[in-house]
């Protein structure tokens, strides 16, 4: 009897309800852990197809003498090694000199646009922190330039900058009398001012939105304590607001820099295929080098150089900001 009972015990234990839960639980944990990666797989594949594959193809094209004669079969274009890069960085030759001029124009445009967008957006966000009648409506109006489609907004500005019947000349010359004669805003040196105006008008609401969200995380007790200690408005902004917004501003400035430096739609819609020399941004310049002169090899080399520059700037900026955060902590 004892031997029979001991022989039957394993069979009874195997039939217990909790006997098989261990492997099933482990399998369930594996499925749950792998589910997020499975859901991300379509997005990763699309990212590979949309961004990484064209990037690799562009790098390969930069090492080829790819002109209009090889459009049908660009793989048959002869290899040029580093010749396209040498032509692009030869600043004594016409191609390199034009690229350097476009690069300097883009640097000046980006610095001014990002600085003005941040300054106006921060000032508006700080101003909107106070409670007053109509604040919600004013916030909505501030976001209209950012919400408008870029093509509709830029086309509207292009009509406003017209020489004969544009609203800008009508206000500045006809009504206010600030100019001796109507100005040409879409050609000549004034084209840089027109481009900068449209960029700031379009970009500062984004800075306003980000800074306003960052201000919500600053405790109001800090301002109350500072006011009790006799700190004025400017001292509160300098000692409380700006230091508290440092992490937000670090990300905001980087995003604005990348967006502005790479912007192609706005100058292309505003000026067309050929931008004026004063507003020759590097994105439009690379487009002209590739699709106007049909020298896709040189245009691809310029694009790779631009990518390397942006990677270098981004890495240096992130390194400096992370070092600053470590020192502050």
PDB file of C-alpha atoms in Angstrom:
ATOM      1  CA  UNK A   1       0.000   0.000   0.000  1.00  0.00           C
ATOM      2  CA  UNK A   2       2.769   2.427   0.850  1.00  0.00           C
ATOM      3  CA  UNK A   3       4.646   1.679  -2.340  1.00  0.00           C
ATOM      4  CA  UNK A   4       1.479   2.130  -4.402  1.00  0.00           C
ATOM      5  CA  UNK A   5       0.695   5.489  -2.733  1.00  0.00           C
ATOM      6  CA  UNK A   6       4.225   6.768  -3.313  1.00  0.00           C
ATOM      7  CA  UNK A   7       4.056   5.734  -6.945  1.00  0.00           C
ATOM      8  CA  UNK A   8       0.793   7.582  -7.389  1.00  0.00           C
ATOM      9  CA  UNK A   9       2.003  10.852  -5.788  1.00  0.00           C
ATOM     10  CA  UNK A  10       3.919  12.198  -8.861  1.00  0.00           C
ATOM     11  CA  UNK A  11       0.871  11.613 -11.013  1.00  0.00           C
ATOM     12  CA  UNK A  12      -1.306  13.527  -8.561  1.00  0.00           C
ATOM     13  CA  UNK A  13       1.176  16.443  -8.397  1.00  0.00           C
ATOM     14  CA  UNK A  14       1.337  16.672 -12.192  1.00  0.00           C
ATOM     15  CA  UNK A  15      -2.425  17.116 -12.298  1.00  0.00           C
ATOM     16  CA  UNK A  16      -2.446  19.992  -9.794  1.00  0.00           C
ATOM     17  CA  UNK A  17      -3.812  23.248 -11.281  1.00  0.00           C
ATOM     18  CA  UNK A  18      -0.653  25.230 -10.493  1.00  0.00           C
ATOM     19  CA  UNK A  19       1.789  22.626 -11.747  1.00  0.00           C
ATOM     20  CA  UNK A  20       2.150  24.082 -15.304  1.00  0.00           C
ATOM     21  CA  UNK A  21       1.993  27.777 -14.375  1.00  0.00           C
ATOM     22  CA  UNK A  22       5.773  28.264 -14.261  1.00  0.00           C
ATOM     23  CA  UNK A  23       6.533  27.665 -17.973  1.00  0.00           C
ATOM     24  CA  UNK A  24       3.329  29.425 -19.027  1.00  0.00           C
ATOM     25  CA  UNK A  25       4.200  32.491 -16.941  1.00  0.00           C
ATOM     26  CA  UNK A  26       7.674  32.597 -18.456  1.00  0.00           C
ATOM     27  CA  UNK A  27       6.235  32.337 -21.954  1.00  0.00           C
ATOM     28  CA  UNK A  28       3.756  35.090 -21.179  1.00  0.00           C
ATOM     29  CA  UNK A  29       6.530  37.352 -19.894  1.00  0.00           C
ATOM     30  CA  UNK A  30       8.520  36.769 -23.086  1.00  0.00           C
ATOM     31  CA  UNK A  31       5.502  37.614 -25.239  1.00  0.00           C
ATOM     32  CA  UNK A  32       4.779  40.755 -23.211  1.00  0.00           C
ATOM     33  CA  UNK A  33       8.430  41.847 -23.366  1.00  0.00           C
ATOM     34  CA  UNK A  34       8.604  41.307 -27.109  1.00  0.00           C
ATOM     35  CA  UNK A  35       5.281  42.972 -27.899  1.00  0.00           C
ATOM     36  CA  UNK A  36       6.602  46.581 -27.783  1.00  0.00           C
ATOM     37  CA  UNK A  37       9.411  45.695 -30.197  1.00  0.00           C
ATOM     38  CA  UNK A  38       6.935  43.961 -32.476  1.00  0.00           C
ATOM     39  CA  UNK A  39       4.746  47.052 -32.510  1.00  0.00           C
ATOM     40  CA  UNK A  40       7.767  49.259 -33.268  1.00  0.00           C
ATOM     41  CA  UNK A  41       8.890  47.050 -36.148  1.00  0.00           C
ATOM     42  CA  UNK A  42       6.675  48.687 -38.860  1.00  0.00           C
ATOM     43  CA  UNK A  43       7.873  52.158 -37.846  1.00  0.00           C
ATOM     44  CA  UNK A  44      11.503  51.007 -37.889  1.00  0.00           C
ATOM     45  CA  UNK A  45      11.070  49.490 -41.341  1.00  0.00           C
ATOM     46  CA  UNK A  46       9.492  52.695 -42.652  1.00  0.00           C
ATOM     47  CA  UNK A  47      12.315  54.717 -41.080  1.00  0.00           C
ATOM     48  CA  UNK A  48      14.784  52.449 -42.843  1.00  0.00           C
ATOM     49  CA  UNK A  49      13.066  52.865 -46.185  1.00  0.00           C
ATOM     50  CA  UNK A  50      12.343  56.594 -45.955  1.00  0.00           C
ATOM     51  CA  UNK A  51      15.553  57.894 -44.352  1.00  0.00           C
ATOM     52  CA  UNK A  52      18.402  55.428 -44.066  1.00  0.00           C
ATOM     53  CA  UNK A  53      18.200  53.851 -47.528  1.00  0.00           C
ATOM     54  CA  UNK A  54      18.153  57.204 -49.401  1.00  0.00           C
ATOM     55  CA  UNK A  55      20.969  58.411 -47.138  1.00  0.00           C
ATOM     56  CA  UNK A  56      23.140  55.441 -48.071  1.00  0.00           C
ATOM     57  CA  UNK A  57      22.296  55.882 -51.760  1.00  0.00           C
ATOM     58  CA  UNK A  58      23.180  59.564 -51.532  1.00  0.00           C
ATOM     59  CA  UNK A  59      26.559  58.742 -49.981  1.00  0.00           C
ATOM     60  CA  UNK A  60      27.254  56.267 -52.788  1.00  0.00           C
ATOM     61  CA  UNK A  61      26.231  58.850 -55.408  1.00  0.00           C
ATOM     62  CA  UNK A  62      28.679  61.364 -53.931  1.00  0.00           C
ATOM     63  CA  UNK A  63      31.559  59.138 -55.087  1.00  0.00           C
ATOM     64  CA  UNK A  64      30.302  58.939 -58.691  1.00  0.00           C
ATOM     65  CA  UNK A  65      30.425  61.237 -61.715  1.00  0.00           C
ATOM     66  CA  UNK A  66      26.658  61.217 -61.875  1.00  0.00           C
ATOM     67  CA  UNK A  67      25.390  63.702 -64.460  1.00  0.00           C
ATOM     68  CA  UNK A  68      22.378  63.870 -66.760  1.00  0.00           C
ATOM     69  CA  UNK A  69      24.001  61.317 -69.053  1.00  0.00           C
ATOM     70  CA  UNK A  70      23.626  58.569 -66.436  1.00  0.00           C
ATOM     71  CA  UNK A  71      20.126  59.321 -65.123  1.00  0.00           C
ATOM     72  CA  UNK A  72      18.580  56.201 -66.644  1.00  0.00           C
ATOM     73  CA  UNK A  73      21.246  53.946 -65.119  1.00  0.00           C
ATOM     74  CA  UNK A  74      23.019  55.814 -62.356  1.00  0.00           C
ATOM     75  CA  UNK A  75      24.795  52.657 -61.247  1.00  0.00           C
ATOM     76  CA  UNK A  76      26.770  52.744 -64.500  1.00  0.00           C
ATOM     77  CA  UNK A  77      28.247  56.170 -63.709  1.00  0.00           C
ATOM     78  CA  UNK A  78      32.036  56.013 -63.277  1.00  0.00           C
ATOM     79  CA  UNK A  79      33.551  56.327 -59.835  1.00  0.00           C
ATOM     80  CA  UNK A  80      35.179  59.655 -59.073  1.00  0.00           C
ATOM     81  CA  UNK A  81      36.676  58.820 -55.648  1.00  0.00           C
ATOM     82  CA  UNK A  82      36.937  62.111 -53.720  1.00  0.00           C
ATOM     83  CA  UNK A  83      36.792  64.430 -56.747  1.00  0.00           C
ATOM     84  CA  UNK A  84      33.281  65.700 -55.922  1.00  0.00           C
ATOM     85  CA  UNK A  85      34.364  66.559 -52.386  1.00  0.00           C
ATOM     86  CA  UNK A  86      37.523  68.283 -53.617  1.00  0.00           C
ATOM     87  CA  UNK A  87      35.478  70.432 -55.992  1.00  0.00           C
ATOM     88  CA  UNK A  88      33.009  71.318 -53.230  1.00  0.00           C
ATOM     89  CA  UNK A  89      35.658  72.428 -50.725  1.00  0.00           C
ATOM     90  CA  UNK A  90      37.915  74.195 -53.237  1.00  0.00           C
ATOM     91  CA  UNK A  91      36.960  77.700 -52.154  1.00  0.00           C
ATOM     92  CA  UNK A  92      39.174  79.311 -54.794  1.00  0.00           C
ATOM     93  CA  UNK A  93      37.123  77.732 -57.587  1.00  0.00           C
ATOM     94  CA  UNK A  94      33.630  78.974 -58.567  1.00  0.00           C
ATOM     95  CA  UNK A  95      31.781  75.922 -57.190  1.00  0.00           C
ATOM     96  CA  UNK A  96      33.498  75.966 -53.814  1.00  0.00           C
ATOM     97  CA  UNK A  97      33.308  79.758 -53.532  1.00  0.00           C
ATOM     98  CA  UNK A  98      29.557  79.700 -54.177  1.00  0.00           C
ATOM     99  CA  UNK A  99      29.094  76.909 -51.633  1.00  0.00           C
ATOM    100  CA  UNK A 100      31.083  78.827 -49.008  1.00  0.00           C
ATOM    101  CA  UNK A 101      29.008  81.952 -49.618  1.00  0.00           C
ATOM    102  CA  UNK A 102      25.806  79.956 -49.267  1.00  0.00           C
ATOM    103  CA  UNK A 103      27.112  78.359 -46.070  1.00  0.00           C
ATOM    104  CA  UNK A 104      27.925  81.745 -44.507  1.00  0.00           C
ATOM    105  CA  UNK A 105      24.529  83.147 -45.510  1.00  0.00           C
ATOM    106  CA  UNK A 106      22.858  80.113 -43.923  1.00  0.00           C
ATOM    107  CA  UNK A 107      24.880  80.528 -40.724  1.00  0.00           C
ATOM    108  CA  UNK A 108      23.901  84.205 -40.405  1.00  0.00           C
ATOM    109  CA  UNK A 109      20.273  83.451 -41.233  1.00  0.00           C
ATOM    110  CA  UNK A 110      20.077  80.559 -38.755  1.00  0.00           C
ATOM    111  CA  UNK A 111      21.662  82.469 -35.878  1.00  0.00           C
ATOM    112  CA  UNK A 112      19.378  85.489 -36.341  1.00  0.00           C
ATOM    113  CA  UNK A 113      16.239  83.414 -36.901  1.00  0.00           C
ATOM    114  CA  UNK A 114      16.796  81.088 -33.931  1.00  0.00           C
ATOM    115  CA  UNK A 115      17.754  83.974 -31.645  1.00  0.00           C
ATOM    116  CA  UNK A 116      14.717  86.076 -32.570  1.00  0.00           C
ATOM    117  CA  UNK A 117      12.342  83.106 -32.395  1.00  0.00           C
ATOM    118  CA  UNK A 118      13.602  82.214 -28.930  1.00  0.00           C
ATOM    119  CA  UNK A 119      13.522  85.829 -27.706  1.00  0.00           C
ATOM    120  CA  UNK A 120      10.012  86.583 -28.968  1.00  0.00           C
ATOM    121  CA  UNK A 121       8.636  83.204 -27.915  1.00  0.00           C
ATOM    122  CA  UNK A 122      10.097  83.453 -24.416  1.00  0.00           C
ATOM    123  CA  UNK A 123       8.878  87.031 -23.934  1.00  0.00           C
ATOM    124  CA  UNK A 124       5.380  86.095 -25.093  1.00  0.00           C
ATOM    125  CA  UNK A 125       5.305  82.994 -22.869  1.00  0.00           C
ATOM    126  CA  UNK A 126       6.364  84.981 -19.795  1.00  0.00           C
ATOM    127  CA  UNK A 127       3.805  87.664 -20.582  1.00  0.00           C
ATOM    128  CA  UNK A 128       1.040  85.075 -20.983  1.00  0.00           C
ATOM    129  CA  UNK A 129       1.685  83.636 -17.525  1.00  0.00           C
ATOM    130  CA  UNK A 130      -0.294  86.487 -15.965  1.00  0.00           C
ATOM    131  CA  UNK A 131      -4.054  85.992 -15.758  1.00  0.00           C
ATOM    132  CA  UNK A 132      -6.143  88.528 -17.682  1.00  0.00           C
ATOM    133  CA  UNK A 133      -9.312  88.652 -19.736  1.00  0.00           C
ATOM    134  CA  UNK A 134      -8.921  87.164 -23.210  1.00  0.00           C
ATOM    135  CA  UNK A 135      -5.725  85.242 -22.458  1.00  0.00           C
ATOM    136  CA  UNK A 136      -7.041  82.025 -24.011  1.00  0.00           C
ATOM    137  CA  UNK A 137      -7.998  83.778 -27.247  1.00  0.00           C
ATOM    138  CA  UNK A 138      -4.629  85.504 -27.424  1.00  0.00           C
ATOM    139  CA  UNK A 139      -2.818  82.195 -26.952  1.00  0.00           C
ATOM    140  CA  UNK A 140      -4.796  80.703 -29.824  1.00  0.00           C
ATOM    141  CA  UNK A 141      -3.962  83.671 -32.054  1.00  0.00           C
ATOM    142  CA  UNK A 142      -0.270  83.341 -31.221  1.00  0.00           C
ATOM    143  CA  UNK A 143      -0.286  79.761 -32.517  1.00  0.00           C
ATOM    144  CA  UNK A 144      -1.935  80.585 -35.855  1.00  0.00           C
ATOM    145  CA  UNK A 145       1.362  81.119 -37.777  1.00  0.00           C
ATOM    146  CA  UNK A 146       2.675  77.753 -36.587  1.00  0.00           C
ATOM    147  CA  UNK A 147      -0.589  75.968 -37.409  1.00  0.00           C
ATOM    148  CA  UNK A 148      -0.887  77.349 -40.954  1.00  0.00           C
ATOM    149  CA  UNK A 149       0.468  75.166 -43.780  1.00  0.00           C
ATOM    150  CA  UNK A 150       3.872  76.441 -44.822  1.00  0.00           C
ATOM    151  CA  UNK A 151       2.932  76.811 -48.492  1.00  0.00           C
ATOM    152  CA  UNK A 152      -0.173  78.876 -47.811  1.00  0.00           C
ATOM    153  CA  UNK A 153       1.697  81.093 -45.337  1.00  0.00           C
ATOM    154  CA  UNK A 154       4.735  81.680 -47.555  1.00  0.00           C
ATOM    155  CA  UNK A 155       2.661  82.336 -50.673  1.00  0.00           C
ATOM    156  CA  UNK A 156       0.704  84.941 -48.707  1.00  0.00           C
ATOM    157  CA  UNK A 157       3.944  86.601 -47.641  1.00  0.00           C
ATOM    158  CA  UNK A 158       5.193  86.517 -51.237  1.00  0.00           C
ATOM    159  CA  UNK A 159       2.132  88.528 -52.300  1.00  0.00           C
ATOM    160  CA  UNK A 160       2.669  90.923 -49.412  1.00  0.00           C
ATOM    161  CA  UNK A 161       6.290  91.514 -50.497  1.00  0.00           C
ATOM    162  CA  UNK A 162       5.352  92.397 -54.092  1.00  0.00           C
ATOM    163  CA  UNK A 163       6.950  95.597 -55.349  1.00  0.00           C
ATOM    164  CA  UNK A 164       3.957  97.343 -56.918  1.00  0.00           C
ATOM    165  CA  UNK A 165       0.898  96.176 -55.020  1.00  0.00           C
ATOM    166  CA  UNK A 166       2.297  94.450 -51.920  1.00  0.00           C
ATOM    167  CA  UNK A 167       0.998  95.253 -48.456  1.00  0.00           C
ATOM    168  CA  UNK A 168       4.513  95.775 -47.016  1.00  0.00           C
ATOM    169  CA  UNK A 169       5.383  98.576 -49.453  1.00  0.00           C
ATOM    170  CA  UNK A 170       1.905 100.026 -49.096  1.00  0.00           C
ATOM    171  CA  UNK A 171       2.342 100.365 -45.325  1.00  0.00           C
ATOM    172  CA  UNK A 172       6.011 101.374 -45.223  1.00  0.00           C
ATOM    173  CA  UNK A 173       6.008 103.737 -48.217  1.00  0.00           C
ATOM    174  CA  UNK A 174       2.455 104.945 -48.847  1.00  0.00           C
ATOM    175  CA  UNK A 175       1.107 105.171 -45.316  1.00  0.00           C
ATOM    176  CA  UNK A 176       4.104 105.647 -43.004  1.00  0.00           C
ATOM    177  CA  UNK A 177       6.515 107.244 -45.478  1.00  0.00           C
ATOM    178  CA  UNK A 178       9.518 105.378 -44.057  1.00  0.00           C
ATOM    179  CA  UNK A 179      11.044 104.728 -47.501  1.00  0.00           C
ATOM    180  CA  UNK A 180      11.721 107.077 -50.400  1.00  0.00           C
ATOM    181  CA  UNK A 181      10.355 104.610 -52.937  1.00  0.00           C
ATOM    182  CA  UNK A 182       8.841 101.119 -52.926  1.00  0.00           C
ATOM    183  CA  UNK A 183      11.461  98.494 -52.151  1.00  0.00           C
ATOM    184  CA  UNK A 184      12.212  95.229 -53.915  1.00  0.00           C
ATOM    185  CA  UNK A 185      11.880  92.605 -51.194  1.00  0.00           C
ATOM    186  CA  UNK A 186      12.197  89.414 -53.219  1.00  0.00           C
ATOM    187  CA  UNK A 187      15.394  90.346 -55.067  1.00  0.00           C
ATOM    188  CA  UNK A 188      18.622  92.020 -54.044  1.00  0.00           C
ATOM    189  CA  UNK A 189      19.880  92.500 -50.513  1.00  0.00           C
ATOM    190  CA  UNK A 190      16.383  92.981 -49.102  1.00  0.00           C
ATOM    191  CA  UNK A 191      15.611  89.347 -49.875  1.00  0.00           C
ATOM    192  CA  UNK A 192      17.557  88.329 -46.761  1.00  0.00           C
ATOM    193  CA  UNK A 193      15.331  90.565 -44.603  1.00  0.00           C
ATOM    194  CA  UNK A 194      12.213  89.153 -46.243  1.00  0.00           C
ATOM    195  CA  UNK A 195      13.378  85.577 -45.684  1.00  0.00           C
ATOM    196  CA  UNK A 196      14.273  86.294 -42.062  1.00  0.00           C
ATOM    197  CA  UNK A 197      10.913  87.969 -41.443  1.00  0.00           C
ATOM    198  CA  UNK A 198       8.951  84.993 -42.754  1.00  0.00           C
ATOM    199  CA  UNK A 199      11.135  82.532 -40.822  1.00  0.00           C
ATOM    200  CA  UNK A 200      10.706  84.359 -37.506  1.00  0.00           C
ATOM    201  CA  UNK A 201       6.973  84.843 -38.082  1.00  0.00           C
ATOM    202  CA  UNK A 202       6.605  81.127 -38.753  1.00  0.00           C
ATOM    203  CA  UNK A 203       8.943  79.834 -36.039  1.00  0.00           C
ATOM    204  CA  UNK A 204       8.418  81.912 -32.914  1.00  0.00           C
ATOM    205  CA  UNK A 205       5.021  80.339 -32.005  1.00  0.00           C
ATOM    206  CA  UNK A 206       6.787  76.982 -31.628  1.00  0.00           C
ATOM    207  CA  UNK A 207       9.242  78.524 -29.173  1.00  0.00           C
ATOM    208  CA  UNK A 208       6.315  80.179 -27.405  1.00  0.00           C
ATOM    209  CA  UNK A 209       4.521  76.843 -27.061  1.00  0.00           C
ATOM    210  CA  UNK A 210       7.560  74.983 -25.714  1.00  0.00           C
ATOM    211  CA  UNK A 211       8.585  77.704 -23.258  1.00  0.00           C
ATOM    212  CA  UNK A 212       5.005  78.128 -22.055  1.00  0.00           C
ATOM    213  CA  UNK A 213       4.857  74.390 -21.327  1.00  0.00           C
ATOM    214  CA  UNK A 214       8.155  74.630 -19.435  1.00  0.00           C
ATOM    215  CA  UNK A 215       6.877  77.527 -17.341  1.00  0.00           C
ATOM    216  CA  UNK A 216       4.046  75.361 -16.039  1.00  0.00           C
ATOM    217  CA  UNK A 217       6.593  73.246 -14.140  1.00  0.00           C
ATOM    218  CA  UNK A 218       8.043  76.175 -12.178  1.00  0.00           C
ATOM    219  CA  UNK A 219       6.405  76.357  -8.720  1.00  0.00           C
ATOM    220  CA  UNK A 220       4.623  79.613  -8.032  1.00  0.00           C
ATOM    221  CA  UNK A 221       5.978  79.624  -4.489  1.00  0.00           C
ATOM    222  CA  UNK A 222       9.405  80.550  -5.836  1.00  0.00           C
ATOM    223  CA  UNK A 223       8.062  83.785  -7.304  1.00  0.00           C
ATOM    224  CA  UNK A 224       6.110  84.546  -4.130  1.00  0.00           C
ATOM    225  CA  UNK A 225       9.196  84.042  -1.974  1.00  0.00           C
ATOM    226  CA  UNK A 226      11.283  86.171  -4.325  1.00  0.00           C
ATOM    227  CA  UNK A 227       8.681  88.940  -4.243  1.00  0.00           C
ATOM    228  CA  UNK A 228       8.678  88.873  -0.446  1.00  0.00           C
ATOM    229  CA  UNK A 229      12.463  89.224  -0.495  1.00  0.00           C
ATOM    230  CA  UNK A 230      12.126  92.339  -2.638  1.00  0.00           C
ATOM    231  CA  UNK A 231      13.072  90.868  -6.031  1.00  0.00           C
ATOM    232  CA  UNK A 232      11.654  92.723  -9.011  1.00  0.00           C
ATOM    233  CA  UNK A 233      10.269  91.289 -12.237  1.00  0.00           C
ATOM    234  CA  UNK A 234      13.592  91.285 -14.077  1.00  0.00           C
ATOM    235  CA  UNK A 235      15.392  89.725 -11.131  1.00  0.00           C
ATOM    236  CA  UNK A 236      12.774  86.980 -10.951  1.00  0.00           C
ATOM    237  CA  UNK A 237      13.177  86.285 -14.658  1.00  0.00           C
ATOM    238  CA  UNK A 238      16.958  86.247 -14.361  1.00  0.00           C
ATOM    239  CA  UNK A 239      17.227  84.247 -11.133  1.00  0.00           C
ATOM    240  CA  UNK A 240      14.230  81.913 -11.368  1.00  0.00           C
ATOM    241  CA  UNK A 241      12.689  81.722 -14.840  1.00  0.00           C
ATOM    242  CA  UNK A 242      15.751  81.394 -17.066  1.00  0.00           C
ATOM    243  CA  UNK A 243      17.657  78.916 -14.829  1.00  0.00           C
ATOM    244  CA  UNK A 244      14.531  76.778 -14.473  1.00  0.00           C
ATOM    245  CA  UNK A 245      14.017  76.804 -18.253  1.00  0.00           C
ATOM    246  CA  UNK A 246      17.603  75.800 -19.047  1.00  0.00           C
ATOM    247  CA  UNK A 247      16.806  72.131 -19.910  1.00  0.00           C
ATOM    248  CA  UNK A 248      13.857  73.197 -22.063  1.00  0.00           C
ATOM    249  CA  UNK A 249      15.857  75.893 -23.828  1.00  0.00           C
ATOM    250  CA  UNK A 250      18.697  73.502 -24.573  1.00  0.00           C
ATOM    251  CA  UNK A 251      16.406  71.186 -26.511  1.00  0.00           C
ATOM    252  CA  UNK A 252      14.455  74.068 -28.058  1.00  0.00           C
ATOM    253  CA  UNK A 253      17.541  75.815 -29.445  1.00  0.00           C
ATOM    254  CA  UNK A 254      18.866  72.580 -30.948  1.00  0.00           C
ATOM    255  CA  UNK A 255      15.557  71.756 -32.638  1.00  0.00           C
ATOM    256  CA  UNK A 256      15.176  75.290 -34.000  1.00  0.00           C
ATOM    257  CA  UNK A 257      18.748  75.234 -35.278  1.00  0.00           C
ATOM    258  CA  UNK A 258      18.296  71.967 -37.167  1.00  0.00           C
ATOM    259  CA  UNK A 259      14.926  72.986 -38.595  1.00  0.00           C
ATOM    260  CA  UNK A 260      16.125  76.401 -39.719  1.00  0.00           C
ATOM    261  CA  UNK A 261      19.462  75.270 -41.144  1.00  0.00           C
ATOM    262  CA  UNK A 262      17.810  72.531 -43.210  1.00  0.00           C
ATOM    263  CA  UNK A 263      14.742  74.525 -44.241  1.00  0.00           C
ATOM    264  CA  UNK A 264      14.038  74.148 -47.951  1.00  0.00           C
ATOM    265  CA  UNK A 265      10.308  74.669 -48.378  1.00  0.00           C
ATOM    266  CA  UNK A 266      10.150  78.276 -47.218  1.00  0.00           C
ATOM    267  CA  UNK A 267      12.932  79.773 -49.412  1.00  0.00           C
ATOM    268  CA  UNK A 268      11.893  77.643 -52.371  1.00  0.00           C
ATOM    269  CA  UNK A 269       8.272  78.798 -52.226  1.00  0.00           C
ATOM    270  CA  UNK A 270       9.257  82.407 -51.508  1.00  0.00           C
ATOM    271  CA  UNK A 271      11.896  82.832 -54.238  1.00  0.00           C
ATOM    272  CA  UNK A 272      11.440  79.941 -56.623  1.00  0.00           C
ATOM    273  CA  UNK A 273      14.106  77.642 -58.038  1.00  0.00           C
ATOM    274  CA  UNK A 274      16.792  80.352 -58.094  1.00  0.00           C
ATOM    275  CA  UNK A 275      17.170  82.259 -54.839  1.00  0.00           C
ATOM    276  CA  UNK A 276      18.824  85.706 -54.757  1.00  0.00           C
ATOM    277  CA  UNK A 277      22.476  85.783 -53.771  1.00  0.00           C
ATOM    278  CA  UNK A 278      21.691  87.468 -50.455  1.00  0.00           C
ATOM    279  CA  UNK A 279      19.220  84.702 -49.529  1.00  0.00           C
ATOM    280  CA  UNK A 280      21.023  81.733 -51.074  1.00  0.00           C
ATOM    281  CA  UNK A 281      20.524  79.179 -48.325  1.00  0.00           C
ATOM    282  CA  UNK A 282      22.546  76.003 -48.529  1.00  0.00           C
ATOM    283  CA  UNK A 283      19.476  73.777 -48.907  1.00  0.00           C
ATOM    284  CA  UNK A 284      18.382  75.631 -52.062  1.00  0.00           C
ATOM    285  CA  UNK A 285      21.992  75.817 -53.238  1.00  0.00           C
ATOM    286  CA  UNK A 286      22.346  72.035 -53.079  1.00  0.00           C
ATOM    287  CA  UNK A 287      19.045  71.682 -54.925  1.00  0.00           C
ATOM    288  CA  UNK A 288      20.339  73.960 -57.689  1.00  0.00           C
ATOM    289  CA  UNK A 289      23.626  72.073 -57.850  1.00  0.00           C
ATOM    290  CA  UNK A 290      21.754  68.790 -58.223  1.00  0.00           C
ATOM    291  CA  UNK A 291      18.573  69.444 -60.206  1.00  0.00           C
ATOM    292  CA  UNK A 292      19.383  72.637 -62.139  1.00  0.00           C
ATOM    293  CA  UNK A 293      22.926  71.892 -63.301  1.00  0.00           C
ATOM    294  CA  UNK A 294      22.220  68.116 -63.343  1.00  0.00           C
ATOM    295  CA  UNK A 295      25.426  67.345 -61.461  1.00  0.00           C
ATOM    296  CA  UNK A 296      24.042  64.917 -58.911  1.00  0.00           C
ATOM    297  CA  UNK A 297      27.461  63.698 -57.824  1.00  0.00           C
ATOM    298  CA  UNK A 298      28.584  67.135 -56.686  1.00  0.00           C
ATOM    299  CA  UNK A 299      25.177  67.824 -55.111  1.00  0.00           C
ATOM    300  CA  UNK A 300      25.368  64.553 -53.187  1.00  0.00           C
ATOM    301  CA  UNK A 301      28.850  65.426 -51.949  1.00  0.00           C
ATOM    302  CA  UNK A 302      27.552  68.789 -50.713  1.00  0.00           C
ATOM    303  CA  UNK A 303      24.712  67.012 -48.934  1.00  0.00           C
ATOM    304  CA  UNK A 304      27.119  64.636 -47.196  1.00  0.00           C
ATOM    305  CA  UNK A 305      29.287  67.566 -46.105  1.00  0.00           C
ATOM    306  CA  UNK A 306      26.186  69.268 -44.725  1.00  0.00           C
ATOM    307  CA  UNK A 307      25.254  66.096 -42.841  1.00  0.00           C
ATOM    308  CA  UNK A 308      28.726  65.853 -41.324  1.00  0.00           C
ATOM    309  CA  UNK A 309      28.608  69.496 -40.260  1.00  0.00           C
ATOM    310  CA  UNK A 310      25.229  69.086 -38.578  1.00  0.00           C
ATOM    311  CA  UNK A 311      26.369  65.910 -36.827  1.00  0.00           C
ATOM    312  CA  UNK A 312      29.482  67.698 -35.587  1.00  0.00           C
ATOM    313  CA  UNK A 313      27.532  70.706 -34.329  1.00  0.00           C
ATOM    314  CA  UNK A 314      24.875  68.531 -32.697  1.00  0.00           C
ATOM    315  CA  UNK A 315      27.450  66.324 -30.970  1.00  0.00           C
ATOM    316  CA  UNK A 316      29.422  69.327 -29.716  1.00  0.00           C
ATOM    317  CA  UNK A 317      26.276  71.063 -28.514  1.00  0.00           C
ATOM    318  CA  UNK A 318      25.031  67.993 -26.661  1.00  0.00           C
ATOM    319  CA  UNK A 319      28.461  67.495 -25.127  1.00  0.00           C
ATOM    320  CA  UNK A 320      28.632  71.078 -23.876  1.00  0.00           C
ATOM    321  CA  UNK A 321      25.093  71.062 -22.499  1.00  0.00           C
ATOM    322  CA  UNK A 322      25.538  67.719 -20.745  1.00  0.00           C
ATOM    323  CA  UNK A 323      28.778  68.963 -19.188  1.00  0.00           C
ATOM    324  CA  UNK A 324      26.965  72.066 -18.000  1.00  0.00           C
ATOM    325  CA  UNK A 325      24.219  69.955 -16.423  1.00  0.00           C
ATOM    326  CA  UNK A 326      26.782  67.840 -14.596  1.00  0.00           C
ATOM    327  CA  UNK A 327      28.511  70.938 -13.210  1.00  0.00           C
ATOM    328  CA  UNK A 328      25.190  72.417 -12.142  1.00  0.00           C
ATOM    329  CA  UNK A 329      24.209  69.227 -10.333  1.00  0.00           C
TER     330      UNK A 329
END
